[in-house]
Short mmCIF file of N, CA and C in Angstrom, two decimals:
data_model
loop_
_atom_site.label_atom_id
_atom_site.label_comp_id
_atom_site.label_asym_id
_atom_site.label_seq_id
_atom_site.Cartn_x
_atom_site.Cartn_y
_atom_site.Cartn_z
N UNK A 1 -133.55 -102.15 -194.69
CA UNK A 1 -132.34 -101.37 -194.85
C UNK A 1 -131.98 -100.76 -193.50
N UNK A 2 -130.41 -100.96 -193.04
CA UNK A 2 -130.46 -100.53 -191.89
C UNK A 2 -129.27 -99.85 -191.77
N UNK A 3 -129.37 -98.65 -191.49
CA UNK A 3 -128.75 -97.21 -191.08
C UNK A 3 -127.55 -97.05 -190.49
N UNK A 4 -126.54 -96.73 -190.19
CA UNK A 4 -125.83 -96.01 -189.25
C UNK A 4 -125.55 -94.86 -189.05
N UNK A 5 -125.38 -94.01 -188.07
CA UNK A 5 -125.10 -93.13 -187.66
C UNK A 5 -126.41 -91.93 -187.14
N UNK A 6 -126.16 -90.38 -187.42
CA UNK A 6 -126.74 -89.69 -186.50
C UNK A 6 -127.61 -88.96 -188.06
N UNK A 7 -128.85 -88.41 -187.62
CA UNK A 7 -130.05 -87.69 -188.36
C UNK A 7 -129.54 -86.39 -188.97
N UNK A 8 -129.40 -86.10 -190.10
CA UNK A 8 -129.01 -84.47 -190.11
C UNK A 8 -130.38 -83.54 -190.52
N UNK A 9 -130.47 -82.16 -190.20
CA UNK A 9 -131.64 -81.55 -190.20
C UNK A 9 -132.37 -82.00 -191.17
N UNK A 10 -131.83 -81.62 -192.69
CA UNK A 10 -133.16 -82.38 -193.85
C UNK A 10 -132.88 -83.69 -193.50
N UNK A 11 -133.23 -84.57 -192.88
CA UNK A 11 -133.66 -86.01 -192.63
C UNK A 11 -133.19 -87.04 -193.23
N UNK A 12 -131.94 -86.71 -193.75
CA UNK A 12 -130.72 -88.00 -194.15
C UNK A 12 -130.22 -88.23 -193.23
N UNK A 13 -129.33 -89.81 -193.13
CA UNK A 13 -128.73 -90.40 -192.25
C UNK A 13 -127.56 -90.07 -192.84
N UNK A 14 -126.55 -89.11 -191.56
CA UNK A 14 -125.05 -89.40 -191.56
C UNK A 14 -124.53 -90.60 -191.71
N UNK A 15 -123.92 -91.17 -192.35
CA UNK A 15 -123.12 -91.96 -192.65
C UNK A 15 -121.72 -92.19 -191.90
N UNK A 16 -121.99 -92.51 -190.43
CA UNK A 16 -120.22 -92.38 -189.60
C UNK A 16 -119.43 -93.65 -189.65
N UNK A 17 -119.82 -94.98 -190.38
CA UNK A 17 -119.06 -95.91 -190.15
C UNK A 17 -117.47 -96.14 -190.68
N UNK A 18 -117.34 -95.20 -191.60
CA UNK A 18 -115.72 -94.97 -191.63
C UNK A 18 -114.91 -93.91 -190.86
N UNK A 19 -115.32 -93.84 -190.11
CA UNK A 19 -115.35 -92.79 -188.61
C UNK A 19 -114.29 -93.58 -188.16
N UNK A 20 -114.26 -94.96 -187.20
CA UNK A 20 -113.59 -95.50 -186.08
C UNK A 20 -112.07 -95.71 -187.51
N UNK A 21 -111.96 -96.14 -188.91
CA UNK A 21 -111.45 -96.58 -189.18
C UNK A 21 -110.14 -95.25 -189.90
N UNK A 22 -110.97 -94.11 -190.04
CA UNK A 22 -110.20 -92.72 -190.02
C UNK A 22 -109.17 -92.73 -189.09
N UNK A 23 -109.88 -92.26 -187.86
CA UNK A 23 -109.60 -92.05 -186.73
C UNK A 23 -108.34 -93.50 -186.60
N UNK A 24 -108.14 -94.33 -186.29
CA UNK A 24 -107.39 -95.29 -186.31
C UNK A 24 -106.17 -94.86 -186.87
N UNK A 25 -105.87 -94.66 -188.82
CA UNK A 25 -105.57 -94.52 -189.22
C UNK A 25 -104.63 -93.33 -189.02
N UNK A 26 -105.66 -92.04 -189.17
CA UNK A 26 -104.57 -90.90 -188.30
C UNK A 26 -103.50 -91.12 -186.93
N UNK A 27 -104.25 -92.02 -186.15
CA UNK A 27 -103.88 -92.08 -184.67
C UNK A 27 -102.42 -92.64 -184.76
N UNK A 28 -102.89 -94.39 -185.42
CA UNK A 28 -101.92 -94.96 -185.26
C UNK A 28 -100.52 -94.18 -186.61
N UNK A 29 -100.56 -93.55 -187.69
CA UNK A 29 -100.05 -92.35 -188.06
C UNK A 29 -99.31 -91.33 -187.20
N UNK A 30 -100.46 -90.44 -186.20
CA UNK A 30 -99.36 -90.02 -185.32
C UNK A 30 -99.04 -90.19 -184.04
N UNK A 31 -98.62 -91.66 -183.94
CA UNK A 31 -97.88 -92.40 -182.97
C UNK A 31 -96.72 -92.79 -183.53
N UNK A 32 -96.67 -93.04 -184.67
CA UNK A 32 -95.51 -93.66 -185.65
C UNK A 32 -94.49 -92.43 -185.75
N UNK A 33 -95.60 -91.07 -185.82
CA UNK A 33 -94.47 -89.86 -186.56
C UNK A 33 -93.74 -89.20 -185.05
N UNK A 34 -94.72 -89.39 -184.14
CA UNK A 34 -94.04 -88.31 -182.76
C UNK A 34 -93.35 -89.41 -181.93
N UNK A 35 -93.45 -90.93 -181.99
CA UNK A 35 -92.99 -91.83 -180.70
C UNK A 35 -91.84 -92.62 -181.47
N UNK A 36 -91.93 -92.61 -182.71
CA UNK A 36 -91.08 -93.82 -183.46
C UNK A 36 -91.48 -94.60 -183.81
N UNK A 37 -90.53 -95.23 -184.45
CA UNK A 37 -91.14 -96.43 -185.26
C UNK A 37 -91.43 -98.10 -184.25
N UNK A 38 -90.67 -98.37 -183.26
CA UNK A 38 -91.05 -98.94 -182.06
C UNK A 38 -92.98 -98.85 -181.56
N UNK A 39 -92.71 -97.59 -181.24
CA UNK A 39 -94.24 -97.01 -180.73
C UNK A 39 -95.54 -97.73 -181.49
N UNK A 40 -95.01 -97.49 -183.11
CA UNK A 40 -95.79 -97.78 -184.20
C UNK A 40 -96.41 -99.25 -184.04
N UNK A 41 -95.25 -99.98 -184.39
CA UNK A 41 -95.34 -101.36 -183.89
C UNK A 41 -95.73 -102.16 -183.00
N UNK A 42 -96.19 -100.92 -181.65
CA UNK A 42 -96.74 -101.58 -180.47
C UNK A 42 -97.84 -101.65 -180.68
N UNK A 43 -98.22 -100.00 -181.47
CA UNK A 43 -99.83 -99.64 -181.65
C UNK A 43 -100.20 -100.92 -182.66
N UNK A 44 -99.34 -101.35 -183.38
CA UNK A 44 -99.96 -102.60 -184.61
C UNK A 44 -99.96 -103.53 -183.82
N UNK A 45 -99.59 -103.89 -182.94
CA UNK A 45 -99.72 -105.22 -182.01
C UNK A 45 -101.39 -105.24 -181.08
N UNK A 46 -100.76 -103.69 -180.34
CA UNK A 46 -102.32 -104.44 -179.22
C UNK A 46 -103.37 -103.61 -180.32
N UNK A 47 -103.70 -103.25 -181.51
CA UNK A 47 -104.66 -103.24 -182.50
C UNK A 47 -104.85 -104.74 -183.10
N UNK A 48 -104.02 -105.03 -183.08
CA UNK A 48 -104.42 -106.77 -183.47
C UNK A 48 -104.89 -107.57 -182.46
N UNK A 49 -104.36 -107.44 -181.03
CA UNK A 49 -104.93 -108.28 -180.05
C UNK A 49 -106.48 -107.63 -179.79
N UNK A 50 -106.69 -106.48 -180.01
CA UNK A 50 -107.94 -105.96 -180.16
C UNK A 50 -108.88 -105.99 -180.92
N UNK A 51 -108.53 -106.72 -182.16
CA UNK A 51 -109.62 -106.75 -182.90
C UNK A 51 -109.42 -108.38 -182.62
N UNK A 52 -108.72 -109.51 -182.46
CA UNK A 52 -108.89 -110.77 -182.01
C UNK A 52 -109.72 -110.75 -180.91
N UNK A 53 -109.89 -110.24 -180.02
CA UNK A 53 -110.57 -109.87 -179.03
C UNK A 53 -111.95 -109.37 -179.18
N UNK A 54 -112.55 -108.58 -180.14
CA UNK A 54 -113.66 -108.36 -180.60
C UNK A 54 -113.84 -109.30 -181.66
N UNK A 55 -113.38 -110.28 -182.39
CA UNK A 55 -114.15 -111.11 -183.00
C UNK A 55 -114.55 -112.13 -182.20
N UNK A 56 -113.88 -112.55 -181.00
CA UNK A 56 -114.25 -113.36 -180.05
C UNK A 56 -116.03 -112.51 -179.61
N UNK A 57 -115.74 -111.47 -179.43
CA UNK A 57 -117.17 -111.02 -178.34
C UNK A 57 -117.83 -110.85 -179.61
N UNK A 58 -117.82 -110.81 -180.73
CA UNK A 58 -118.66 -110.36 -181.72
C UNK A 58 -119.58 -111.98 -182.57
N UNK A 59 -118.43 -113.05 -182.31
CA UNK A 59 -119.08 -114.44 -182.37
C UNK A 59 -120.21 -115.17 -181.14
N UNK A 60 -119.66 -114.35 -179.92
CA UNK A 60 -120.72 -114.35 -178.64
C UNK A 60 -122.15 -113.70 -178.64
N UNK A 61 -121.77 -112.25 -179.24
CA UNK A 61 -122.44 -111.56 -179.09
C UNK A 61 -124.11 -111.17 -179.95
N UNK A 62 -124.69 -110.24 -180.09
CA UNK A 62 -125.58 -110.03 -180.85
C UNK A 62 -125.47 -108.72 -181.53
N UNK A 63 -124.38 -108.00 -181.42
CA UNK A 63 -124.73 -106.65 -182.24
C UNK A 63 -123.02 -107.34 -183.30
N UNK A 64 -123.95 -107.59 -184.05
CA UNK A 64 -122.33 -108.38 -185.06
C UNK A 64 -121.56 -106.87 -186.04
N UNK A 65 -122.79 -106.22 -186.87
CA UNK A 65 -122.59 -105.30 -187.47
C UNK A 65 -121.64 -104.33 -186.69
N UNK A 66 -121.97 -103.65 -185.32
CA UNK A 66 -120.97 -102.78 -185.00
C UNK A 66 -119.35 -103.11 -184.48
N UNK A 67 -119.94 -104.57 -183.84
CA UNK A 67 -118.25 -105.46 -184.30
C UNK A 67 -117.46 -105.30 -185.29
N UNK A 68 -118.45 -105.81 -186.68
CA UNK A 68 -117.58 -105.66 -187.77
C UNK A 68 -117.17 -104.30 -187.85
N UNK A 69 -117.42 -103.35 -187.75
CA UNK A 69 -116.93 -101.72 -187.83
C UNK A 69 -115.49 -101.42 -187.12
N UNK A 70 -116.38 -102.46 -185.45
CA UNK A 70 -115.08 -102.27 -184.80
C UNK A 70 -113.91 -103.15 -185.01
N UNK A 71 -114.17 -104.06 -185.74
CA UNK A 71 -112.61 -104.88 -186.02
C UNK A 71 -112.19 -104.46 -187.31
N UNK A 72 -113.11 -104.19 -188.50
CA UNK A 72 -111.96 -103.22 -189.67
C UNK A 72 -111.34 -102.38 -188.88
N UNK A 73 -111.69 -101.48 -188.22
CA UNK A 73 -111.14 -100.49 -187.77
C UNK A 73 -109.82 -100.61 -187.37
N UNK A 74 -109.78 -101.56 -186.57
CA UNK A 74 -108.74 -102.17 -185.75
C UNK A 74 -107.85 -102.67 -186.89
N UNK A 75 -108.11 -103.67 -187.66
CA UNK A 75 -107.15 -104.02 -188.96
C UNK A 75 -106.63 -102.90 -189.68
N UNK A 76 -107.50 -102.15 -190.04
CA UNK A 76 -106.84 -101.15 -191.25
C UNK A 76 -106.17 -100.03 -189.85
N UNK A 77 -106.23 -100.18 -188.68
CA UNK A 77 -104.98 -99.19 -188.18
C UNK A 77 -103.85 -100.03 -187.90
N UNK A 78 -104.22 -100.97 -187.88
CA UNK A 78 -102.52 -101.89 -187.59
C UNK A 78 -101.76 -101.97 -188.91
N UNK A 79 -102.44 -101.96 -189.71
CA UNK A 79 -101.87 -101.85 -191.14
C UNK A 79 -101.46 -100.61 -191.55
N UNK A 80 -102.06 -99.58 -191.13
CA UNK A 80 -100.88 -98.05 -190.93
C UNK A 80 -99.92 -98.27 -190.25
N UNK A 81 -100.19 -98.81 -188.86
CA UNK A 81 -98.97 -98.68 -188.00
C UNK A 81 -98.15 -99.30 -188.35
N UNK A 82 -98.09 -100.50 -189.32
CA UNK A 82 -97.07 -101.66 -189.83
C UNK A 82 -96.61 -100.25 -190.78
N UNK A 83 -96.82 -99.74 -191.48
CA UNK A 83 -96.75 -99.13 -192.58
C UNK A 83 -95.78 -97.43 -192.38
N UNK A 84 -96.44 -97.37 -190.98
CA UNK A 84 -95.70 -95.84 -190.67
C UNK A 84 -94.24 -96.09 -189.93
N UNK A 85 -94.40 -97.48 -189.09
CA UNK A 85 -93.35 -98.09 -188.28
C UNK A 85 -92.25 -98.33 -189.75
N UNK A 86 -92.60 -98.71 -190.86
CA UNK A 86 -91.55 -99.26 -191.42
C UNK A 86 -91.00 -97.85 -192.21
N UNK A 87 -91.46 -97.13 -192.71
CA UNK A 87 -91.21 -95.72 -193.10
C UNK A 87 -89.87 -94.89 -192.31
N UNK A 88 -91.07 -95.13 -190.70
CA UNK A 88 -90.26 -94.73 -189.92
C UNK A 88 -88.81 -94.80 -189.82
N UNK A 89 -88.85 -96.22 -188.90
CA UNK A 89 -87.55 -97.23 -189.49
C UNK A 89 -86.39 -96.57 -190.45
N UNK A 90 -87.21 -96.92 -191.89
CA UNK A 90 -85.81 -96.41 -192.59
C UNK A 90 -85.61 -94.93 -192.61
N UNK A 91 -86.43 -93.89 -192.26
CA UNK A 91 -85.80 -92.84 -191.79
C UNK A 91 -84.61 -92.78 -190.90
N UNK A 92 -84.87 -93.54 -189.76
CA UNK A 92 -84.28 -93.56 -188.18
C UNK A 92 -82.67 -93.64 -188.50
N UNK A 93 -83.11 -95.16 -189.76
CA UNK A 93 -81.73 -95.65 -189.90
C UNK A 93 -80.57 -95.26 -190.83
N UNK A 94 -81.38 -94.25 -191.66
CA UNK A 94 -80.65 -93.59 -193.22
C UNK A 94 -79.07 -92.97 -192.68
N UNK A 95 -78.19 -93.36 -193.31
CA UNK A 95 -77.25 -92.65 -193.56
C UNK A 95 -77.02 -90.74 -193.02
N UNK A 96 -77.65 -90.31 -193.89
CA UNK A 96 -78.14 -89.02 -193.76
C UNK A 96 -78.58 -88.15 -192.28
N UNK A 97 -79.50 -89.00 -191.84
CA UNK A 97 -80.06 -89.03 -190.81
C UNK A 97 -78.84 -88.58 -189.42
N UNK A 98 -77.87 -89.76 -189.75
CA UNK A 98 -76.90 -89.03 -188.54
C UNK A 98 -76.21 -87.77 -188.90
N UNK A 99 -76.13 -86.84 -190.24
CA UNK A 99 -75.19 -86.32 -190.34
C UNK A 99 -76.39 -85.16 -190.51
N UNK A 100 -77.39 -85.02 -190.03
CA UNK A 100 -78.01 -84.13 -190.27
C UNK A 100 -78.45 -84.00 -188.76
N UNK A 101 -78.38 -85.13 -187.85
CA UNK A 101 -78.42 -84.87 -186.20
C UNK A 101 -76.84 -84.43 -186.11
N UNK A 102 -75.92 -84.08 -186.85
CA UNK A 102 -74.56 -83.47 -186.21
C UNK A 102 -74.93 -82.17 -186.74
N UNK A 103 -75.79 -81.81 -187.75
CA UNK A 103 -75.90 -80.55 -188.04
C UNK A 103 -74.87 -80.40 -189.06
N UNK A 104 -74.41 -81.78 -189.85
CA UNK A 104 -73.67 -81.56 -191.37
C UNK A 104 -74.48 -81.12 -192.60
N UNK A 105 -73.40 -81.19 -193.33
CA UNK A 105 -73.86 -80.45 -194.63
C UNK A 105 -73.49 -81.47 -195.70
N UNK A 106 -74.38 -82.11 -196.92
CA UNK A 106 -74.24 -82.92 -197.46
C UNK A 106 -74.23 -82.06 -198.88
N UNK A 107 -73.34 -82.87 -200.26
CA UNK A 107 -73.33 -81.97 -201.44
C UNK A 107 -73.83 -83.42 -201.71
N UNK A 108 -74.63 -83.05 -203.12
CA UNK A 108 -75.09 -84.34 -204.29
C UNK A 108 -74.39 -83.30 -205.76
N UNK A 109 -74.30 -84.75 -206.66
CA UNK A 109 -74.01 -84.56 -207.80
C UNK A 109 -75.09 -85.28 -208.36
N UNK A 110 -75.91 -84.45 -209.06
CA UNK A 110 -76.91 -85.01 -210.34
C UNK A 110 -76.68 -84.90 -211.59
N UNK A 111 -77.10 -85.30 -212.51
CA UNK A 111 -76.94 -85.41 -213.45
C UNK A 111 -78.37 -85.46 -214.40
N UNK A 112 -78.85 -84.52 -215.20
CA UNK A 112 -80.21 -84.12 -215.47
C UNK A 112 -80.08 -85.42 -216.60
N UNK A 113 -80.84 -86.12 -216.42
CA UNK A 113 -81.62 -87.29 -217.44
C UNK A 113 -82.68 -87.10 -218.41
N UNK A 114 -83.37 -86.27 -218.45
CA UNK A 114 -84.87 -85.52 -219.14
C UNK A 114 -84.38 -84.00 -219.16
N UNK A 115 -85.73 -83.44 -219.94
CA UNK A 115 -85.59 -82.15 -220.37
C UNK A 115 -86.38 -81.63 -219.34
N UNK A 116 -86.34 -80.04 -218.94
CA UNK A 116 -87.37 -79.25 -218.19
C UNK A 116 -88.35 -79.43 -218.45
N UNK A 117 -89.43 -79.88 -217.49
CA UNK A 117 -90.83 -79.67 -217.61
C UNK A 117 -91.46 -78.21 -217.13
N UNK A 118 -92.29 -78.16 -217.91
CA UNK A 118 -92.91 -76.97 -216.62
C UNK A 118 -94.25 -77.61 -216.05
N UNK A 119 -94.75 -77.42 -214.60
CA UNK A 119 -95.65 -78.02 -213.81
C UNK A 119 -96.35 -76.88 -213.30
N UNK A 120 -97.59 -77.00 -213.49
CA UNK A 120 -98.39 -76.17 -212.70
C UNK A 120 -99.02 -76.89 -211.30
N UNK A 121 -99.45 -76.18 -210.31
CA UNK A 121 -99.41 -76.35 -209.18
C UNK A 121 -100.43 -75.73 -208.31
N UNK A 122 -100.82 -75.59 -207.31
CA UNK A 122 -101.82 -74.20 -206.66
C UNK A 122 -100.77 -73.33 -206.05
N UNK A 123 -99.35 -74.46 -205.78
CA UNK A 123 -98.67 -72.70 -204.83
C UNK A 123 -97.72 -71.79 -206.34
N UNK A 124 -97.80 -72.45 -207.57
CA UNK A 124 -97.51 -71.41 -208.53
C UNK A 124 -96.65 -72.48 -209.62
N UNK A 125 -96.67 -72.13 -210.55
CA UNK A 125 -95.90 -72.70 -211.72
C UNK A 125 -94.06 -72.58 -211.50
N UNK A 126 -93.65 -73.96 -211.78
CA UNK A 126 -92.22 -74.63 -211.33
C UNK A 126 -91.72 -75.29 -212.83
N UNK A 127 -90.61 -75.85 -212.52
CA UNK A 127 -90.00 -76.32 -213.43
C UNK A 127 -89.24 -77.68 -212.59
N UNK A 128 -89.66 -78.81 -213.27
CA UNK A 128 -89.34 -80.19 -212.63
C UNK A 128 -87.93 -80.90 -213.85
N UNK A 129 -87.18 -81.03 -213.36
CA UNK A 129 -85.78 -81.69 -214.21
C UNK A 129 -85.54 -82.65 -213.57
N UNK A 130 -85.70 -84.12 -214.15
CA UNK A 130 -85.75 -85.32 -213.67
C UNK A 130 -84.19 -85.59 -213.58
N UNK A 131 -82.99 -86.16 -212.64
CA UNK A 131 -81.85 -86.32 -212.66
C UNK A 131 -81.47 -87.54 -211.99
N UNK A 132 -80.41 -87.94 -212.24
CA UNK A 132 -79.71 -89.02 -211.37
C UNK A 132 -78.62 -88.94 -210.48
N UNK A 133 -79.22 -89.67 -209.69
CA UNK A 133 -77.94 -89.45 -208.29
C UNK A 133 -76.60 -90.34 -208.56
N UNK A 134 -75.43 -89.02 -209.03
CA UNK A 134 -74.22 -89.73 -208.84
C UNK A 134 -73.65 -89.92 -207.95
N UNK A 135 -73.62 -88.66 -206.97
CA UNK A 135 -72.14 -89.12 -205.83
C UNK A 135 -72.81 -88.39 -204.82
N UNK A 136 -72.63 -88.50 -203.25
CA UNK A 136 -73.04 -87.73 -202.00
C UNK A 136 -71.90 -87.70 -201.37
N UNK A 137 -71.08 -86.31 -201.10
CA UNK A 137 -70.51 -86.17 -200.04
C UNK A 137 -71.17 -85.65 -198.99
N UNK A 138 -71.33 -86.55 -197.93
CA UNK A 138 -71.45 -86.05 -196.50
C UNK A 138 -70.49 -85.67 -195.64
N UNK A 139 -70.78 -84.31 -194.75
CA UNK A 139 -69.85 -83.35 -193.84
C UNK A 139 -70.03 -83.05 -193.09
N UNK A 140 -69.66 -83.93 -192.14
CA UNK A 140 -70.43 -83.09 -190.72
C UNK A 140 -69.36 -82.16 -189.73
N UNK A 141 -69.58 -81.93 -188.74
CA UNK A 141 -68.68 -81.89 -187.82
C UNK A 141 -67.59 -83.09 -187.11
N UNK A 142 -66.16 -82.49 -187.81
CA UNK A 142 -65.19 -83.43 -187.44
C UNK A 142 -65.13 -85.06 -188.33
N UNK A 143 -65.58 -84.71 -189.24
CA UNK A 143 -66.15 -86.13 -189.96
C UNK A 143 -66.40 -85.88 -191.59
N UNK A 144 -65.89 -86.83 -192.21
CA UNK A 144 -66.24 -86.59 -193.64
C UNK A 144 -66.52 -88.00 -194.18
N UNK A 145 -67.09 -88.15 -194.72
CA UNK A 145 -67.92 -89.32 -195.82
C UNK A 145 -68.00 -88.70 -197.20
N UNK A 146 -67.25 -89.68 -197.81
CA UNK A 146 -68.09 -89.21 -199.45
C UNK A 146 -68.04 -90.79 -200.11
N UNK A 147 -68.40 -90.45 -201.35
CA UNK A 147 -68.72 -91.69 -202.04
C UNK A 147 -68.83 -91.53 -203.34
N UNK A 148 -67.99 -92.41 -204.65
CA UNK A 148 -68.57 -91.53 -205.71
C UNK A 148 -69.46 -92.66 -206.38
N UNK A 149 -70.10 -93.28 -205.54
CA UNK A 149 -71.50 -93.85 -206.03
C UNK A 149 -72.26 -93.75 -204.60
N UNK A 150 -73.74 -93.83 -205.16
CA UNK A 150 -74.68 -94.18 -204.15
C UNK A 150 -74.56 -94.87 -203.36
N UNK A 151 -74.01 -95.11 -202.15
CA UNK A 151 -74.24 -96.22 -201.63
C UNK A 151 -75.77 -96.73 -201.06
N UNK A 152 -76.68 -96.10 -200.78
CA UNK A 152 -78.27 -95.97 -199.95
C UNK A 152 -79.05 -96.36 -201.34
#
């Protein structure tokens, strides 16, 4: 049976091998949220040429096990970054998005579909009313949009 990671005082083995693949995950996460969705997509690229790259040295090599650590790692962050890049994306591109960089003001018309729930919570008990989106006028500065269907 063979181990990874570091000794803790009562004499169990830490367990760090989902360590590199955390870490990945957050990273390539916040590269997607502070650089864009571009950024995202770069980080999913050279994470893929990087783990192609360690399966090469890991078929050469002799420590295969910490390869394999290091190429999930590498997969499951390119697969955030595919994931935060596309999120991103349709943020960037929403409708909304420009009229809220003019500093407009948008009205919705809903229409309650269900009855009040009440929901408990840790920051305090709410009331959730499930509705449907009829119409969005958007207003920005010097500019008006409305619609009396969804268009998004």
């Amino acid at each position: 049976m063979t181990t990874s990671g570091a000794p803790v005082p009562d004499g169990r083995v830490l367990d760090l091998r989902l360590l590199p693949s955390a870490g990945m995950c957050w990273g390539a996460t916040l590269v997607g949220i502070e650089l864009g969705w571009r950024a995202a997509l770069w980080t999913a690229v050279g994470a893929l040429a990087a783990a192609a790259t360690a399966v090469v040295v890991a078929i050469a090599g002799t420590r295969r096990a910490l390869a394999g650590v290091l190429i999930a790692a590498l997969l499951i962050g390119a697969g955030f970054a595919v994931a935060v890049a596309a999120r991103e994306r349709a943020v960037a591109e929403h409708p909304l998005t420009a009229v809220a960089s003019r500093r407009g003001h948008v009205s919705l018309t809903v229409v309650p579909v269900d009855d009040p729930r009440h929901v408990r919570s840790p920051a305090g008990d709410t009331v959730m009313v499930r509705a449907s989106l009829r119409s969005i006028d958007a207003r920005g500065p010097g500019r008006a949009d409305s619609s009396s269907a969804v268009p998004w």
